[in-house]
Amino acid sequence: MNIKVLGGGCSKCETLLKNVKEAVANKHIDAKIEYITDFSIIASLGILQTPALMIDDKVVATGRVLKPKQIERLL
């Protein structure tokens, strides 16, 4: 599983990254987690609001910080 957290490095983006790591650990999933802060890459993926979350190249959330339990349901 490939998970991408996209954002500019703000506190909300950092919180989403932490919550993703917690959700992956809770579900015991083998996942590659990438934290992308380069806005040219973020824009090329079609993301208009950050923080954003992609799972296996599908955008599942933009503009909000999901809680670990919400992320677990998406995994």
Coordinates of C-alpha atoms in Angstrom, one line a residue, residues 3-22 33-39 42 47-54 61-67 71:
I3 CA 0.1 6.4 1.2
K4 CA 0.9 10.0 0.4
V5 CA 0.4 13.0 2.8
L6 CA 0.6 16.2 0.8
G7 CA 1.1 19.6 2.3
G8 CA 3.4 22.5 2.9
G9 CA 4.8 21.5 6.2
C10 CA 2.2 23.3 8.4
S11 CA 1.0 22.0 11.7
K12 CA -2.2 20.5 10.1
C13 CA -0.1 18.7 7.6
E14 CA 2.2 17.4 10.3
T15 CA -0.8 16.2 12.4
L16 CA -2.2 14.4 9.4
L17 CA 1.1 12.6 8.9
K18 CA 1.2 11.6 12.5
N19 CA -2.4 10.3 12.4
V20 CA -1.6 8.3 9.2
K21 CA 1.3 6.7 10.9
E22 CA -0.8 5.9 14.0
I33 CA 4.2 6.5 3.7
E34 CA 5.4 9.5 1.7
Y35 CA 5.3 13.1 2.9
I36 CA 5.3 15.4 -0.1
T37 CA 5.8 19.2 0.5
D38 CA 6.9 20.2 -3.0
F39 CA 4.0 22.4 -4.3
I42 CA 1.2 18.6 -5.2
I47 CA -4.5 18.8 -5.3
L48 CA -6.0 22.3 -4.6
Q49 CA -6.2 22.2 -0.8
T50 CA -3.8 20.9 1.7
P51 CA -3.4 18.8 3.8
A52 CA -4.4 16.1 1.4
L53 CA -4.3 12.3 1.7
M54 CA -3.8 9.8 -1.1
A61 CA -9.3 13.7 1.6
T62 CA -8.3 17.3 1.0
G63 CA -8.4 20.4 3.1
R64 CA -8.9 18.6 6.4
V65 CA -7.1 16.6 9.1
L66 CA -8.5 13.1 9.4
K67 CA -8.4 11.4 12.8
I71 CA -8.0 6.9 8.3

